[in-house]
């Protein structure tokens, strides 16, 4: 029998109606401050995912045992962040309405705001776990409040104090670190304290956002704003597995820039983390 040429992330080929998780790409990088290119990430990730096995020896689970639908990429409006965020929000809203978990592949980190708005609408008590090298807490960046450098601050506008838990952070303006005190829980450099946060948030709805630049540039150089002093692949993997125990109601992985990945290794790292996240959130 012949099949249509439709490329999905490896092992994510169930029908929409049956899916528990819906994967989609948000190829948007209009507010990237340093080196753009994340708009190419979701396509590269789908294509390179076929270099992976569907089976994870870390978790003894296989993607083919689960119901994951890959909706492909949104066609987003470049140059108009609010419009693009609206498009992301509409799709996320539909997925949530159908009682499925949206998992978005960015794109630059601003796309998180688009997916988070309808998640917050559905779960006003939602908490956020944020892995990143950067605080992303600026009130505005170069006069723009919608920026990949201010995305977590925009999430805070919605959630208020005490709901956002940041890990791996090692870069930001001094004022962002000062501001974070009392507003977010910010763990510098690593995942210390994650276990306690996971215990505290057990059973509560959680949105999980992973900026892949949380990893060290020696592991993951293919990103727009590389930041030395990051975590290893295994650090991130074990952290992801801890977060996977929670009631994840929406999530995203962002900031791979294939343009800066001539060896393909960063894309391979991104694919593997996505596989482990998809398997890790299965109960
Ligand atoms: Mn970052």
CSV table of C-alpha atoms and ligand atoms in Angstrom, one decimal:
chain,number,residue,atom,x,y,z
A,1,UNK,CA,0.0,0.0,0.0
A,2,UNK,CA,1.2,3.5,-0.7
A,3,UNK,CA,1.0,6.3,1.9
A,4,UNK,CA,0.8,10.0,1.6
A,5,UNK,CA,4.0,11.9,2.0
A,6,UNK,CA,3.2,13.5,5.3
A,7,UNK,CA,6.1,14.1,7.7
A,8,UNK,CA,5.4,14.0,11.4
A,9,UNK,CA,7.7,13.9,14.4
A,10,UNK,CA,8.8,10.2,14.6
A,11,UNK,CA,6.1,8.0,16.1
A,12,UNK,CA,3.5,10.8,16.4
A,13,UNK,CA,1.1,9.7,13.7
A,14,UNK,CA,-2.2,8.8,15.4
A,15,UNK,CA,-5.5,10.5,14.3
A,16,UNK,CA,-6.5,13.8,15.8
A,17,UNK,CA,-9.7,12.4,17.4
A,18,UNK,CA,-7.8,9.7,19.3
A,19,UNK,CA,-4.8,11.9,20.4
A,20,UNK,CA,-4.0,12.8,23.9
A,21,UNK,CA,-1.2,15.1,23.0
A,22,UNK,CA,-1.2,17.4,20.0
A,23,UNK,CA,2.2,18.6,18.7
A,24,UNK,CA,2.4,21.7,16.5
A,25,UNK,CA,5.1,24.0,15.2
A,26,UNK,CA,5.1,27.8,15.7
A,27,UNK,CA,7.8,29.0,13.3
A,28,UNK,CA,8.1,32.6,14.4
A,29,UNK,CA,11.2,34.6,15.2
A,30,UNK,CA,10.4,38.2,14.5
A,31,UNK,CA,11.4,39.6,17.9
A,32,UNK,CA,14.7,37.7,18.2
A,33,UNK,CA,17.2,40.2,19.4
A,34,UNK,CA,20.5,38.6,18.4
A,35,UNK,CA,20.5,35.9,15.8
A,36,UNK,CA,17.2,34.9,14.1
A,37,UNK,CA,16.6,31.4,12.6
A,38,UNK,CA,14.3,29.6,15.0
A,39,UNK,CA,11.5,29.8,12.5
A,40,UNK,CA,13.2,26.8,10.8
A,41,UNK,CA,13.3,24.7,13.9
A,42,UNK,CA,10.0,22.7,13.8
A,43,UNK,CA,10.7,21.5,10.2
A,44,UNK,CA,14.2,20.5,11.0
A,45,UNK,CA,13.1,18.7,14.1
A,46,UNK,CA,10.5,16.7,12.3
A,47,UNK,CA,13.0,15.7,9.6
A,48,UNK,CA,15.8,14.9,12.0
A,49,UNK,CA,13.6,13.0,14.4
A,50,UNK,CA,13.9,10.1,12.0
A,51,UNK,CA,17.5,9.7,13.2
A,52,UNK,CA,16.1,8.7,16.6
A,53,UNK,CA,14.5,5.6,17.8
A,54,UNK,CA,10.9,5.8,19.0
A,55,UNK,CA,12.0,3.7,22.1
A,56,UNK,CA,13.6,5.4,25.1
A,57,UNK,CA,15.9,3.3,27.1
A,58,UNK,CA,15.9,6.0,29.8
A,59,UNK,CA,12.2,5.5,30.4
A,60,UNK,CA,11.6,2.1,28.9
A,61,UNK,CA,8.7,3.6,26.9
A,62,UNK,CA,8.0,3.8,23.2
A,63,UNK,CA,6.4,6.7,21.3
A,64,UNK,CA,4.4,4.2,19.2
A,65,UNK,CA,2.6,3.0,22.4
A,66,UNK,CA,1.0,6.5,22.9
A,67,UNK,CA,-1.5,8.6,21.1
A,68,UNK,CA,0.3,11.7,19.8
A,69,UNK,CA,-0.9,13.7,16.8
A,70,UNK,CA,1.4,16.1,14.9
A,71,UNK,CA,-0.6,19.0,13.4
A,72,UNK,CA,2.3,20.4,11.4
A,73,UNK,CA,3.3,24.0,11.4
A,74,UNK,CA,1.1,27.1,11.8
A,75,UNK,CA,1.4,29.6,9.0
A,76,UNK,CA,2.2,32.7,11.1
A,77,UNK,CA,2.1,36.4,10.4
A,78,UNK,CA,5.7,37.6,10.4
A,79,UNK,CA,6.3,41.2,11.6
A,80,UNK,CA,3.2,41.3,13.7
A,81,UNK,CA,3.8,39.5,17.0
A,82,UNK,CA,0.3,40.1,18.4
A,83,UNK,CA,-1.3,38.6,15.3
A,84,UNK,CA,1.0,35.6,15.4
A,85,UNK,CA,0.3,35.1,19.1
A,86,UNK,CA,-3.4,35.2,18.3
A,87,UNK,CA,-3.0,32.5,15.7
A,88,UNK,CA,-1.1,30.3,18.2
A,89,UNK,CA,-3.8,31.0,20.8
A,90,UNK,CA,-6.6,30.0,18.5
A,91,UNK,CA,-5.1,26.6,17.7
A,92,UNK,CA,-4.2,26.0,21.4
A,93,UNK,CA,-7.7,26.9,22.4
A,94,UNK,CA,-9.2,24.3,20.1
A,95,UNK,CA,-6.8,21.6,21.3
A,96,UNK,CA,-7.7,22.4,25.0
A,97,UNK,CA,-11.4,22.5,24.2
A,98,UNK,CA,-11.0,19.0,22.7
A,99,UNK,CA,-9.5,17.9,26.1
A,100,UNK,CA,-6.0,17.3,24.6
A,101,UNK,CA,-2.6,18.6,25.7
A,102,UNK,CA,-1.0,21.1,23.4
A,103,UNK,CA,2.7,20.7,22.9
A,104,UNK,CA,4.3,23.5,20.8
A,105,UNK,CA,7.6,23.6,19.1
A,106,UNK,CA,9.0,27.1,18.6
A,107,UNK,CA,10.1,29.4,17.2
A,108,UNK,CA,11.5,32.0,19.5
A,109,UNK,CA,10.4,32.0,23.1
A,110,UNK,CA,7.7,34.7,22.6
A,111,UNK,CA,5.5,32.0,21.1
A,112,UNK,CA,4.9,30.7,24.6
A,113,UNK,CA,2.7,33.6,25.4
A,114,UNK,CA,0.3,32.7,22.5
A,115,UNK,CA,-0.1,29.1,23.9
A,116,UNK,CA,-0.2,30.2,27.5
A,117,UNK,CA,-3.1,32.6,27.2
A,118,UNK,CA,-5.8,30.0,26.5
A,119,UNK,CA,-4.2,27.6,29.0
A,120,UNK,CA,-4.5,30.3,31.7
A,121,UNK,CA,-8.1,31.0,30.6
A,122,UNK,CA,-8.9,27.3,31.1
A,123,UNK,CA,-6.8,26.8,34.2
A,124,UNK,CA,-6.6,30.2,36.1
A,125,UNK,CA,-4.7,28.5,38.9
A,126,UNK,CA,-2.0,27.2,36.5
A,127,UNK,CA,1.7,27.2,37.6
A,128,UNK,CA,4.6,27.6,35.2
A,129,UNK,CA,7.9,25.7,35.2
A,130,UNK,CA,10.4,27.5,33.1
A,131,UNK,CA,13.9,26.2,32.0
A,132,UNK,CA,16.1,28.8,30.4
A,133,UNK,CA,19.5,30.5,30.4
A,134,UNK,CA,17.7,33.8,30.4
A,135,UNK,CA,15.4,35.5,32.9
A,136,UNK,CA,13.0,36.8,30.2
A,137,UNK,CA,11.5,39.1,32.8
A,138,UNK,CA,12.0,42.5,31.2
A,139,UNK,CA,9.1,44.8,31.3
A,140,UNK,CA,9.9,45.7,27.7
A,141,UNK,CA,12.9,45.3,25.4
A,142,UNK,CA,13.9,48.2,23.2
A,143,UNK,CA,10.5,49.7,23.7
A,144,UNK,CA,8.6,46.5,22.8
A,145,UNK,CA,6.6,44.6,25.5
A,146,UNK,CA,6.1,41.6,23.2
A,147,UNK,CA,9.6,40.2,22.9
A,148,UNK,CA,11.4,36.9,23.5
A,149,UNK,CA,13.3,38.8,26.3
A,150,UNK,CA,10.1,39.7,28.1
A,151,UNK,CA,7.9,36.6,27.6
A,152,UNK,CA,8.0,35.3,31.2
A,153,UNK,CA,7.1,38.8,32.5
A,154,UNK,CA,4.1,38.6,30.2
A,155,UNK,CA,3.1,35.3,31.7
A,156,UNK,CA,3.5,36.8,35.1
A,157,UNK,CA,1.1,39.7,34.1
A,158,UNK,CA,-1.5,36.9,34.0
A,159,UNK,CA,-0.5,34.6,36.8
A,160,UNK,CA,0.7,37.1,39.4
A,161,UNK,CA,3.2,36.3,42.2
A,162,UNK,CA,4.3,32.9,43.3
A,163,UNK,CA,3.2,30.8,40.3
A,164,UNK,CA,6.3,30.8,38.1
A,165,UNK,CA,9.4,28.6,38.9
A,166,UNK,CA,12.5,29.3,36.8
A,167,UNK,CA,15.6,27.1,36.6
A,168,UNK,CA,19.0,27.2,35.0
A,169,UNK,CA,18.9,31.0,34.7
A,170,UNK,CA,22.4,32.6,34.2
A,171,UNK,CA,21.7,35.8,32.2
A,172,UNK,CA,19.6,38.9,32.5
A,173,UNK,CA,19.7,42.5,33.4
A,174,UNK,CA,20.5,43.1,37.1
A,175,UNK,CA,17.0,44.7,37.5
A,176,UNK,CA,15.4,41.5,36.3
A,177,UNK,CA,17.1,39.4,39.0
A,178,UNK,CA,16.1,42.1,41.6
A,179,UNK,CA,12.5,42.1,40.3
A,180,UNK,CA,12.2,38.4,40.4
A,181,UNK,CA,12.5,38.4,44.2
A,182,UNK,CA,8.9,38.1,45.5
A,183,UNK,CA,7.5,37.7,42.1
A,184,UNK,CA,8.9,34.4,40.7
A,185,UNK,CA,11.0,31.6,42.2
A,186,UNK,CA,14.3,31.9,40.3
A,187,UNK,CA,16.9,29.2,40.6
A,188,UNK,CA,20.2,30.3,39.1
A,189,UNK,CA,22.5,28.0,37.0
A,190,UNK,CA,21.0,24.6,37.7
A,191,UNK,CA,17.9,22.5,38.8
A,192,UNK,CA,18.5,22.6,42.5
A,193,UNK,CA,15.2,22.7,44.4
A,194,UNK,CA,13.2,21.2,41.5
A,195,UNK,CA,12.3,18.1,43.4
A,196,UNK,CA,10.7,20.3,46.2
A,197,UNK,CA,8.8,22.3,43.6
A,198,UNK,CA,7.5,19.2,41.9
A,199,UNK,CA,6.3,17.9,45.3
A,200,UNK,CA,4.7,21.2,46.0
A,201,UNK,CA,2.8,21.3,42.7
A,202,UNK,CA,1.7,17.7,42.7
A,203,UNK,CA,-1.8,17.4,41.1
A,204,UNK,CA,-2.0,21.1,40.2
A,205,UNK,CA,-2.2,22.2,36.5
A,206,UNK,CA,1.3,23.1,35.2
A,207,UNK,CA,2.5,24.7,32.0
A,208,UNK,CA,6.0,23.7,31.1
A,209,UNK,CA,8.2,25.8,28.9
A,210,UNK,CA,11.7,24.7,27.9
A,211,UNK,CA,14.1,27.2,26.2
A,212,UNK,CA,16.7,24.8,24.9
A,213,UNK,CA,19.5,27.4,25.5
A,214,UNK,CA,19.3,26.3,29.2
A,215,UNK,CA,21.9,23.7,28.0
A,216,UNK,CA,25.5,24.7,27.7
A,217,UNK,CA,26.6,25.9,24.2
A,218,UNK,CA,29.1,23.0,24.1
A,219,UNK,CA,26.0,20.7,24.1
A,220,UNK,CA,23.6,22.9,22.2
A,221,UNK,CA,25.3,25.6,20.2
A,222,UNK,CA,22.5,25.9,17.6
A,223,UNK,CA,20.5,28.7,19.2
A,224,UNK,CA,20.1,32.4,18.8
A,225,UNK,CA,21.4,33.6,22.2
A,226,UNK,CA,24.0,31.0,23.4
A,227,UNK,CA,25.0,31.5,27.0
A,228,UNK,CA,28.0,29.7,28.5
A,229,UNK,CA,27.8,27.9,31.8
A,230,UNK,CA,24.7,25.8,31.1
A,231,UNK,CA,23.4,22.4,32.1
A,232,UNK,CA,24.3,19.1,30.4
A,233,UNK,CA,21.9,17.0,28.3
A,234,UNK,CA,21.6,14.5,31.1
A,235,UNK,CA,20.9,17.3,33.7
A,236,UNK,CA,18.1,18.5,31.5
A,237,UNK,CA,16.8,15.0,30.8
A,238,UNK,CA,16.5,14.1,34.5
A,239,UNK,CA,14.9,17.5,35.2
A,240,UNK,CA,12.4,16.9,32.5
A,241,UNK,CA,11.6,13.5,33.9
A,242,UNK,CA,10.8,15.0,37.3
A,243,UNK,CA,8.5,17.6,35.8
A,244,UNK,CA,6.8,14.8,33.8
A,245,UNK,CA,5.4,13.5,37.0
A,246,UNK,CA,3.2,16.7,37.3
A,247,UNK,CA,-0.2,17.4,35.8
A,248,UNK,CA,1.1,19.1,32.6
A,249,UNK,CA,-1.7,20.9,30.8
A,250,UNK,CA,0.4,22.5,28.1
A,251,UNK,CA,4.0,22.8,27.1
A,252,UNK,CA,6.5,24.0,24.6
A,253,UNK,CA,10.1,23.6,23.5
A,254,UNK,CA,11.7,26.5,21.8
A,255,UNK,CA,14.8,28.4,20.5
A,256,UNK,CA,16.5,25.8,18.4
A,257,UNK,CA,18.0,27.7,15.4
A,258,UNK,CA,19.0,25.2,12.7
A,259,UNK,CA,20.9,28.1,10.9
A,260,UNK,CA,23.5,27.8,13.6
A,261,UNK,CA,23.6,24.1,13.6
A,262,UNK,CA,25.8,23.1,10.7
A,263,UNK,CA,26.7,19.7,12.3
A,264,UNK,CA,23.1,18.9,13.0
A,265,UNK,CA,24.0,17.9,16.6
A,266,UNK,CA,21.9,20.6,18.3
A,267,UNK,CA,18.8,19.5,16.3
A,268,UNK,CA,19.5,15.9,17.3
A,269,UNK,CA,19.7,17.0,20.9
A,270,UNK,CA,16.4,18.9,20.6
A,271,UNK,CA,14.7,15.9,19.0
A,272,UNK,CA,15.8,13.6,21.8
A,273,UNK,CA,14.6,16.0,24.5
A,274,UNK,CA,11.3,16.3,22.7
A,275,UNK,CA,11.0,12.5,22.6
A,276,UNK,CA,11.8,12.2,26.3
A,277,UNK,CA,9.3,15.0,27.2
A,278,UNK,CA,6.5,13.3,25.1
A,279,UNK,CA,7.2,10.0,26.9
A,280,UNK,CA,7.8,11.6,30.3
A,281,UNK,CA,4.4,13.3,30.6
A,282,UNK,CA,2.6,10.0,29.9
A,283,UNK,CA,1.0,8.6,33.0
B,1,LIG,MN1,16.8,31.8,26.5
